[in-house]
Amino acid sequence: MSNHPKEGAKYQILVENIRREIHEGKYQTGDKLMSENQLSAQYGFSRQTVRQALGILEQEGVLIRRRGSGTYIARGGQTRKTRTIGVITTYITDYIFPTIVRGIEEELTSSGYHLSLGVTRNRVETEAQLLRSFIESGVDGLIVEGTKTALPNPNIDLYNKLQSMGVPCVFFNGYYREMPGSVYVVTDDRQAGFDAVRKLLGAGCLRLGGIFKSDDRQGHERYAGFARGIAEAGGMLNDDSVVWYSTGDKEELFSGAMASHVLRCLRNCDGVVCYNDQIAYGLIELLRGHGFHVPQEISVVGFDNSSVSQYSPVKITTFDHPKDEMGRLAARKIIRMVEEGTKETSVVLPMPLVEKESVARLK
């Protein structure tokens, strides 16, 4: 029996050999790979087989081809290790963020890594500054909460530069559509939005409204689940009963003219799905201040099971955010990507319902 590999398996042999040589240190990030002719002669494979193998490695981001110059090692080569992981998050001191960051930090520290933390406050120019800083200072990997993930991101070139330098990245909470091969750890926001509608309908609510964030992917996903829940129940979504707000609107959402707008939109609703617990808390305060009873007249659902849901004057029925688990998973993935040079799979975490007081119970 012949010991030669089957034709269809030859390209995979070459892929694995190149990966192994990179991992063993034969090539460093930025080194030029042998030409297709040289690889063909060395392995005894056809040019077509070599081209197929290189194409796979290019798609994975291991190689980069430069027209008229050749093929180079983009990442995974033996480079100077800093034992530092850059972490970019939108916020850090409140809401769910301290728990996420603590999970990241504990996992990194236990594996001998340092954490270099930057906070964007959901501003793309701050994200750009942090990415440039990490490019200059050098980090082994990045853990990033995307900034305004529902909008086109102007910093994709900086992410691509880091990738070409061999710096892997794991996103959490949200990721960018312009980076379709991203590794991420996120919550199942769409399913939770759907489940929120089912909870309200099951409690006897008939006229549903919502408040959603327009510039973050989570807001769009939770709205998508909300819309699907209404449609599958045979209802009709009323655009006039949905309030959209952006990062810059948050502080003014429940005061002045914006508060009046919220009340007008939701005046005929008996159930409201809110983007998160902070928004649910603000809405409950606004409603109570205008003589509405929660949940007797209007039921309210939030997301994230934050401390806000507990100290609200009416404890908020919400969906649990796996804060600590998310941080730890993101850290474990980046450590494996840095140390093994492998591509991790993304994870979508469930958000179970946590029933409290803000949804009326059927008598």
Short mmCIF file of C-alpha atoms in Angstrom, two decimals:
data_model
loop_
_atom_site.label_atom_id
_atom_site.label_comp_id
_atom_site.label_asym_id
_atom_site.label_seq_id
_atom_site.Cartn_x
_atom_site.Cartn_y
_atom_site.Cartn_z
CA MET A 1 0.00 0.00 0.00
CA SER A 2 1.33 3.44 -0.86
CA ASN A 3 2.46 5.67 2.00
CA HIS A 4 1.84 8.84 -0.04
CA PRO A 5 -0.97 11.04 1.31
CA LYS A 6 -4.17 11.24 -0.61
CA GLU A 7 -4.33 14.20 -3.00
CA GLY A 8 -7.09 15.89 -1.05
CA ALA A 9 -5.05 15.75 2.19
CA LYS A 10 -1.79 17.17 0.87
CA TYR A 11 -2.67 20.83 1.38
CA GLN A 12 -3.61 20.10 5.01
CA ILE A 13 -0.19 18.49 5.61
CA LEU A 14 1.47 21.66 4.38
CA VAL A 15 -0.82 23.84 6.52
CA GLU A 16 0.07 21.86 9.65
CA ASN A 17 3.79 21.83 8.84
CA ILE A 18 3.91 25.61 8.40
CA ARG A 19 1.94 26.11 11.62
CA ARG A 20 4.34 23.83 13.50
CA GLU A 21 7.45 25.55 12.13
CA ILE A 22 6.05 28.94 13.18
CA HIS A 23 5.22 27.68 16.65
CA GLU A 24 8.65 26.05 17.05
CA GLY A 25 10.36 29.35 16.21
CA LYS A 26 11.71 28.68 12.73
CA TYR A 27 9.86 31.79 11.63
CA GLN A 28 9.29 35.03 13.50
CA THR A 29 6.46 37.48 12.96
CA GLY A 30 7.34 39.55 9.89
CA ASP A 31 9.65 36.94 8.33
CA LYS A 32 9.26 36.14 4.66
CA LEU A 33 8.05 32.64 3.81
CA MET A 34 9.56 30.58 1.00
CA SER A 35 8.02 31.17 -2.43
CA GLU A 36 5.34 28.88 -3.86
CA ASN A 37 7.95 27.35 -6.20
CA GLN A 38 10.33 26.66 -3.31
CA LEU A 39 7.60 25.10 -1.18
CA SER A 40 6.44 23.02 -4.14
CA ALA A 41 9.97 21.72 -4.70
CA GLN A 42 10.60 21.02 -1.01
CA TYR A 43 7.39 19.06 -0.41
CA GLY A 44 6.89 17.60 -3.85
CA PHE A 45 3.39 19.12 -4.05
CA SER A 46 1.84 20.90 -6.99
CA ARG A 47 1.69 24.71 -7.09
CA GLN A 48 -2.10 24.43 -6.80
CA THR A 49 -1.79 22.45 -3.54
CA VAL A 50 0.72 24.97 -2.13
CA ARG A 51 -1.51 27.89 -3.12
CA GLN A 52 -4.49 26.24 -1.41
CA ALA A 53 -2.54 25.77 1.82
CA LEU A 54 -1.26 29.33 1.84
CA GLY A 55 -4.77 30.61 1.19
CA ILE A 56 -6.09 28.83 4.27
CA LEU A 57 -3.32 30.28 6.45
CA GLU A 58 -3.94 33.73 5.01
CA GLN A 59 -7.67 33.48 5.87
CA GLU A 60 -6.73 32.52 9.42
CA GLY A 61 -4.48 35.58 9.69
CA VAL A 62 -1.31 33.48 10.08
CA LEU A 63 0.14 34.70 6.78
CA ILE A 64 -0.15 37.93 4.82
CA ARG A 65 0.54 38.23 1.10
CA ARG A 66 2.02 41.45 -0.27
CA ARG A 67 1.65 41.97 -4.00
CA GLY A 68 5.02 41.95 -5.75
CA SER A 69 6.87 41.16 -2.54
CA GLY A 70 5.91 37.72 -1.27
CA THR A 71 4.22 35.99 1.68
CA TYR A 72 5.04 36.94 5.28
CA ILE A 73 4.37 35.62 8.77
CA ALA A 74 1.58 37.82 10.17
CA ARG A 75 1.20 36.27 13.59
CA GLY A 76 2.14 33.29 15.69
CA GLY A 77 5.91 33.61 15.25
CA GLN A 78 8.29 33.75 18.17
CA THR A 79 8.33 37.41 19.22
CA ARG A 80 9.45 39.11 22.41
CA LYS A 81 6.86 38.36 25.07
CA THR A 82 5.82 41.13 27.42
CA ARG A 83 3.64 38.96 29.70
CA THR A 84 1.16 41.84 29.45
CA ILE A 85 -2.41 41.68 28.14
CA GLY A 86 -4.09 44.91 27.12
CA VAL A 87 -7.70 45.25 28.27
CA ILE A 88 -10.04 47.85 26.81
CA THR A 89 -13.47 48.31 28.36
CA THR A 90 -16.13 51.00 28.00
CA TYR A 91 -16.52 51.56 31.74
CA ILE A 92 -14.93 50.13 34.88
CA THR A 93 -16.12 51.62 38.16
CA ASP A 94 -19.83 50.85 38.16
CA TYR A 95 -22.65 48.60 37.04
CA ILE A 96 -21.47 45.13 35.85
CA PHE A 97 -17.96 46.18 34.83
CA PRO A 98 -16.00 45.73 38.09
CA THR A 99 -17.03 42.05 38.22
CA ILE A 100 -16.06 41.42 34.58
CA VAL A 101 -12.68 43.10 35.00
CA ARG A 102 -12.03 41.26 38.27
CA GLY A 103 -12.65 37.93 36.51
CA ILE A 104 -10.23 38.91 33.73
CA GLU A 105 -7.57 40.09 36.18
CA GLU A 106 -7.71 37.01 38.39
CA GLU A 107 -7.32 34.64 35.44
CA LEU A 108 -4.47 36.62 33.91
CA THR A 109 -2.63 37.00 37.21
CA SER A 110 -2.92 33.30 38.03
CA SER A 111 -1.25 32.53 34.68
CA GLY A 112 1.59 34.98 35.22
CA TYR A 113 0.32 37.86 33.08
CA HIS A 114 0.00 41.54 33.86
CA LEU A 115 -3.07 43.58 32.90
CA SER A 116 -2.82 46.98 31.21
CA LEU A 117 -6.28 48.53 31.47
CA GLY A 118 -7.81 51.31 29.39
CA VAL A 119 -11.33 52.79 29.55
CA THR A 120 -13.04 54.35 26.52
CA ARG A 121 -16.33 55.61 28.03
CA ASN A 122 -17.74 54.35 24.73
CA ARG A 123 -15.83 56.94 22.66
CA VAL A 124 -14.13 55.85 19.45
CA GLU A 125 -11.37 58.48 19.67
CA THR A 126 -10.37 57.17 23.10
CA GLU A 127 -10.36 53.63 21.74
CA ALA A 128 -8.00 54.78 18.97
CA GLN A 129 -5.64 56.35 21.51
CA LEU A 130 -5.54 53.16 23.56
CA LEU A 131 -4.91 50.96 20.51
CA ARG A 132 -2.03 53.20 19.39
CA SER A 133 -0.60 53.06 22.89
CA PHE A 134 -0.68 49.25 22.88
CA ILE A 135 0.94 49.19 19.43
CA GLU A 136 3.79 51.37 20.71
CA SER A 137 4.27 49.74 24.11
CA GLY A 138 3.73 46.16 22.98
CA VAL A 139 1.33 43.63 24.45
CA ASP A 140 0.98 39.89 23.96
CA GLY A 141 -2.77 40.03 23.40
CA LEU A 142 -5.89 42.16 23.74
CA ILE A 143 -9.24 41.71 25.49
CA VAL A 144 -11.68 44.33 24.23
CA GLU A 145 -15.20 45.46 24.89
CA GLY A 146 -16.10 47.08 21.59
CA THR A 147 -16.98 50.76 21.44
CA LYS A 148 -20.33 51.72 19.86
CA THR A 149 -20.49 48.25 18.30
CA ALA A 150 -23.72 48.90 16.40
CA LEU A 151 -21.98 51.58 14.32
CA PRO A 152 -19.20 51.34 11.69
CA ASN A 153 -15.92 51.49 13.58
CA PRO A 154 -13.19 53.86 12.33
CA ASN A 155 -10.43 51.98 14.17
CA ILE A 156 -10.47 48.71 12.21
CA ASP A 157 -7.11 49.55 10.59
CA LEU A 158 -5.55 49.71 14.06
CA TYR A 159 -6.97 46.31 14.94
CA ASN A 160 -5.64 44.93 11.64
CA LYS A 161 -2.21 46.37 12.40
CA LEU A 162 -2.14 44.65 15.78
CA GLN A 163 -3.18 41.40 14.11
CA SER A 164 -0.37 41.73 11.56
CA MET A 165 2.02 42.19 14.50
CA GLY A 166 0.91 38.85 15.90
CA VAL A 167 -1.28 40.26 18.68
CA PRO A 168 -4.49 38.20 19.04
CA CYS A 169 -7.72 39.75 20.28
CA VAL A 170 -10.79 38.50 22.14
CA PHE A 171 -13.92 40.67 22.32
CA PHE A 172 -16.54 40.59 25.06
CA ASN A 173 -20.08 41.99 25.27
CA GLY A 174 -19.92 43.07 21.62
CA TYR A 175 -17.76 42.86 18.51
CA TYR A 176 -17.44 44.55 15.12
CA ARG A 177 -19.19 43.48 11.92
CA GLU A 178 -16.14 44.73 10.00
CA MET A 179 -14.11 41.95 11.68
CA PRO A 180 -16.15 38.84 10.79
CA GLY A 181 -13.53 36.37 12.01
CA SER A 182 -13.41 37.82 15.52
CA VAL A 183 -13.26 35.65 18.62
CA TYR A 184 -15.79 36.84 21.20
CA VAL A 185 -17.59 36.03 24.44
CA VAL A 186 -21.06 37.57 24.48
CA THR A 187 -24.48 37.04 26.01
CA ASP A 188 -27.49 35.71 24.10
CA ASP A 189 -29.15 39.11 24.01
CA ARG A 190 -31.59 38.27 21.24
CA GLN A 191 -32.99 35.27 23.11
CA ALA A 192 -33.22 37.30 26.32
CA GLY A 193 -35.18 40.02 24.49
CA PHE A 194 -37.55 37.34 23.21
CA ASP A 195 -37.90 35.85 26.70
CA ALA A 196 -38.67 39.29 28.14
CA VAL A 197 -41.68 39.58 25.85
CA ARG A 198 -42.86 36.11 26.79
CA LYS A 199 -42.58 37.01 30.47
CA LEU A 200 -44.66 40.16 30.05
CA LEU A 201 -47.29 38.48 27.89
CA GLY A 202 -47.49 35.63 30.37
CA ALA A 203 -48.15 38.17 33.10
CA GLY A 204 -51.16 39.47 31.18
CA CYS A 205 -49.58 42.52 29.54
CA LEU A 206 -51.16 43.37 26.20
CA ARG A 207 -49.54 46.61 25.03
CA LEU A 208 -45.75 46.38 25.04
CA GLY A 209 -43.19 49.12 24.64
CA GLY A 210 -39.42 49.29 24.92
CA ILE A 211 -36.38 51.47 25.52
CA PHE A 212 -33.26 50.39 23.61
CA LYS A 213 -29.74 51.69 23.04
CA SER A 214 -29.02 52.61 19.43
CA ASP A 215 -25.20 52.63 19.26
CA ASP A 216 -24.38 49.30 20.92
CA ARG A 217 -24.87 45.86 19.40
CA GLN A 218 -26.57 44.61 22.58
CA GLY A 219 -29.32 47.17 22.14
CA HIS A 220 -30.00 45.99 18.60
CA GLU A 221 -29.93 42.32 19.60
CA ARG A 222 -32.29 42.83 22.54
CA TYR A 223 -34.63 44.82 20.30
CA ALA A 224 -34.53 42.06 17.67
CA GLY A 225 -35.62 39.52 20.27
CA PHE A 226 -38.31 41.91 21.51
CA ALA A 227 -39.67 42.34 17.96
CA ARG A 228 -39.62 38.59 17.28
CA GLY A 229 -41.42 37.87 20.55
CA ILE A 230 -44.25 40.23 19.64
CA ALA A 231 -44.50 38.87 16.09
CA GLU A 232 -44.57 35.21 17.17
CA ALA A 233 -47.32 36.01 19.67
CA GLY A 234 -49.41 37.38 16.78
CA GLY A 235 -49.07 40.98 17.89
CA MET A 236 -48.07 44.12 16.04
CA LEU A 237 -45.01 46.12 17.06
CA ASN A 238 -45.85 49.81 17.46
CA ASP A 239 -42.89 52.05 16.53
CA ASP A 240 -44.38 54.89 18.56
CA SER A 241 -44.00 52.78 21.71
CA VAL A 242 -40.25 52.22 21.26
CA VAL A 243 -37.71 54.75 22.55
CA TRP A 244 -34.16 54.73 21.15
CA TYR A 245 -31.31 56.54 22.88
CA SER A 246 -27.53 56.76 22.40
CA THR A 247 -24.60 56.92 24.82
CA GLY A 248 -24.70 60.71 24.90
CA ASP A 249 -28.43 60.77 25.74
CA LYS A 250 -28.27 58.57 28.81
CA GLU A 251 -27.81 61.28 31.45
CA GLU A 252 -30.76 63.29 30.17
CA LEU A 253 -33.10 60.44 29.25
CA PHE A 254 -35.35 60.80 32.29
CA SER A 255 -35.33 64.57 32.72
CA GLY A 256 -36.68 67.56 30.84
CA ALA A 257 -37.86 67.23 27.26
CA MET A 258 -36.54 63.68 26.87
CA ALA A 259 -38.50 62.49 29.91
CA SER A 260 -41.65 63.97 28.38
CA HIS A 261 -40.89 62.10 25.17
CA VAL A 262 -40.47 58.82 27.06
CA LEU A 263 -43.79 59.29 28.85
CA ARG A 264 -45.59 60.10 25.59
CA CYS A 265 -44.22 56.98 23.90
CA LEU A 266 -45.08 54.64 26.77
CA ARG A 267 -48.32 56.22 28.06
CA ASN A 268 -50.53 53.46 26.62
CA CYS A 269 -48.23 50.54 27.50
CA ASP A 270 -48.77 48.07 30.31
CA GLY A 271 -45.39 46.35 29.87
CA VAL A 272 -41.97 47.78 29.00
CA VAL A 273 -38.69 46.04 28.09
CA CYS A 274 -35.67 48.21 29.01
CA TYR A 275 -32.15 48.00 27.56
CA ASN A 276 -30.64 47.30 30.98
CA ASP A 277 -31.28 47.62 34.72
CA GLN A 278 -30.05 51.22 34.85
CA ILE A 279 -32.66 52.24 32.29
CA ALA A 280 -35.33 50.17 34.03
CA TYR A 281 -34.49 51.92 37.33
CA GLY A 282 -34.72 55.36 35.68
CA LEU A 283 -38.04 54.47 34.09
CA ILE A 284 -39.53 53.19 37.36
CA GLU A 285 -38.52 56.42 39.12
CA LEU A 286 -40.03 58.49 36.29
CA LEU A 287 -43.29 56.53 36.27
CA ARG A 288 -43.70 56.66 40.04
CA GLY A 289 -43.02 60.39 39.97
CA HIS A 290 -45.93 60.83 37.57
CA GLY A 291 -48.41 58.75 39.55
CA PHE A 292 -48.04 55.37 37.81
CA HIS A 293 -47.91 52.22 39.91
CA VAL A 294 -45.26 49.60 39.08
CA PRO A 295 -46.08 46.79 38.52
CA GLN A 296 -49.83 47.17 39.10
CA GLU A 297 -50.31 49.46 36.07
CA ILE A 298 -47.04 49.02 34.16
CA SER A 299 -44.66 46.05 34.39
CA VAL A 300 -40.97 46.67 33.70
CA VAL A 301 -38.19 44.24 32.71
CA GLY A 302 -34.45 44.98 32.69
CA PHE A 303 -31.25 43.13 31.78
CA ASP A 304 -27.99 42.22 33.55
CA ASN A 305 -29.12 41.44 37.14
CA SER A 306 -26.93 44.25 38.45
CA SER A 307 -26.99 45.68 41.96
CA VAL A 308 -29.26 48.41 40.55
CA SER A 309 -32.03 45.82 40.20
CA GLN A 310 -31.90 45.22 43.96
CA TYR A 311 -31.85 48.77 45.30
CA SER A 312 -34.53 50.03 42.89
CA PRO A 313 -37.67 51.13 44.82
CA VAL A 314 -39.39 48.24 43.04
CA LYS A 315 -36.89 45.40 42.64
CA ILE A 316 -36.41 44.79 38.93
CA THR A 317 -37.24 41.54 37.17
CA THR A 318 -34.19 41.06 34.98
CA PHE A 319 -31.96 38.65 33.06
CA ASP A 320 -28.76 37.44 34.66
CA HIS A 321 -25.49 38.56 33.07
CA PRO A 322 -22.66 36.01 33.58
CA LYS A 323 -20.23 38.76 34.53
CA ASP A 324 -17.48 36.80 36.26
CA GLU A 325 -17.72 33.88 33.83
CA MET A 326 -17.50 36.22 30.84
CA GLY A 327 -14.32 37.85 32.14
CA ARG A 328 -12.68 34.54 32.98
CA LEU A 329 -13.58 32.94 29.63
CA ALA A 330 -12.20 35.89 27.69
CA ALA A 331 -8.96 35.74 29.70
CA ARG A 332 -8.55 31.97 29.23
CA LYS A 333 -9.08 32.31 25.50
CA ILE A 334 -6.51 35.05 25.05
CA ILE A 335 -3.97 33.11 27.11
CA ARG A 336 -4.38 30.03 24.89
CA MET A 337 -4.18 32.16 21.74
CA VAL A 338 -0.98 33.81 22.97
CA GLU A 339 0.70 30.64 24.22
CA GLU A 340 -0.47 28.10 21.63
CA GLY A 341 -1.05 30.28 18.58
CA THR A 342 -4.41 28.61 17.95
CA LYS A 343 -7.76 30.10 16.92
CA GLU A 344 -10.35 29.94 19.67
CA THR A 345 -14.07 29.47 19.11
CA SER A 346 -16.52 32.16 20.15
CA VAL A 347 -19.01 31.64 22.98
CA VAL A 348 -22.58 32.90 23.45
CA LEU A 349 -23.67 32.70 27.09
CA PRO A 350 -27.32 32.33 28.18
CA MET A 351 -29.11 34.95 30.28
CA PRO A 352 -31.61 33.22 32.61
CA LEU A 353 -34.59 35.15 33.94
CA VAL A 354 -34.39 36.44 37.53
CA GLU A 355 -37.87 37.19 38.81
CA LYS A 356 -38.27 40.02 41.32
CA GLU A 357 -41.03 42.60 41.82
CA SER A 358 -41.39 44.78 38.72
CA VAL A 359 -43.62 42.42 36.71
CA ALA A 360 -47.23 41.95 37.82
CA ARG A 361 -48.36 38.46 38.73
CA LEU A 362 -51.58 37.10 37.31
CA LYS A 363 -54.20 36.64 39.99
#
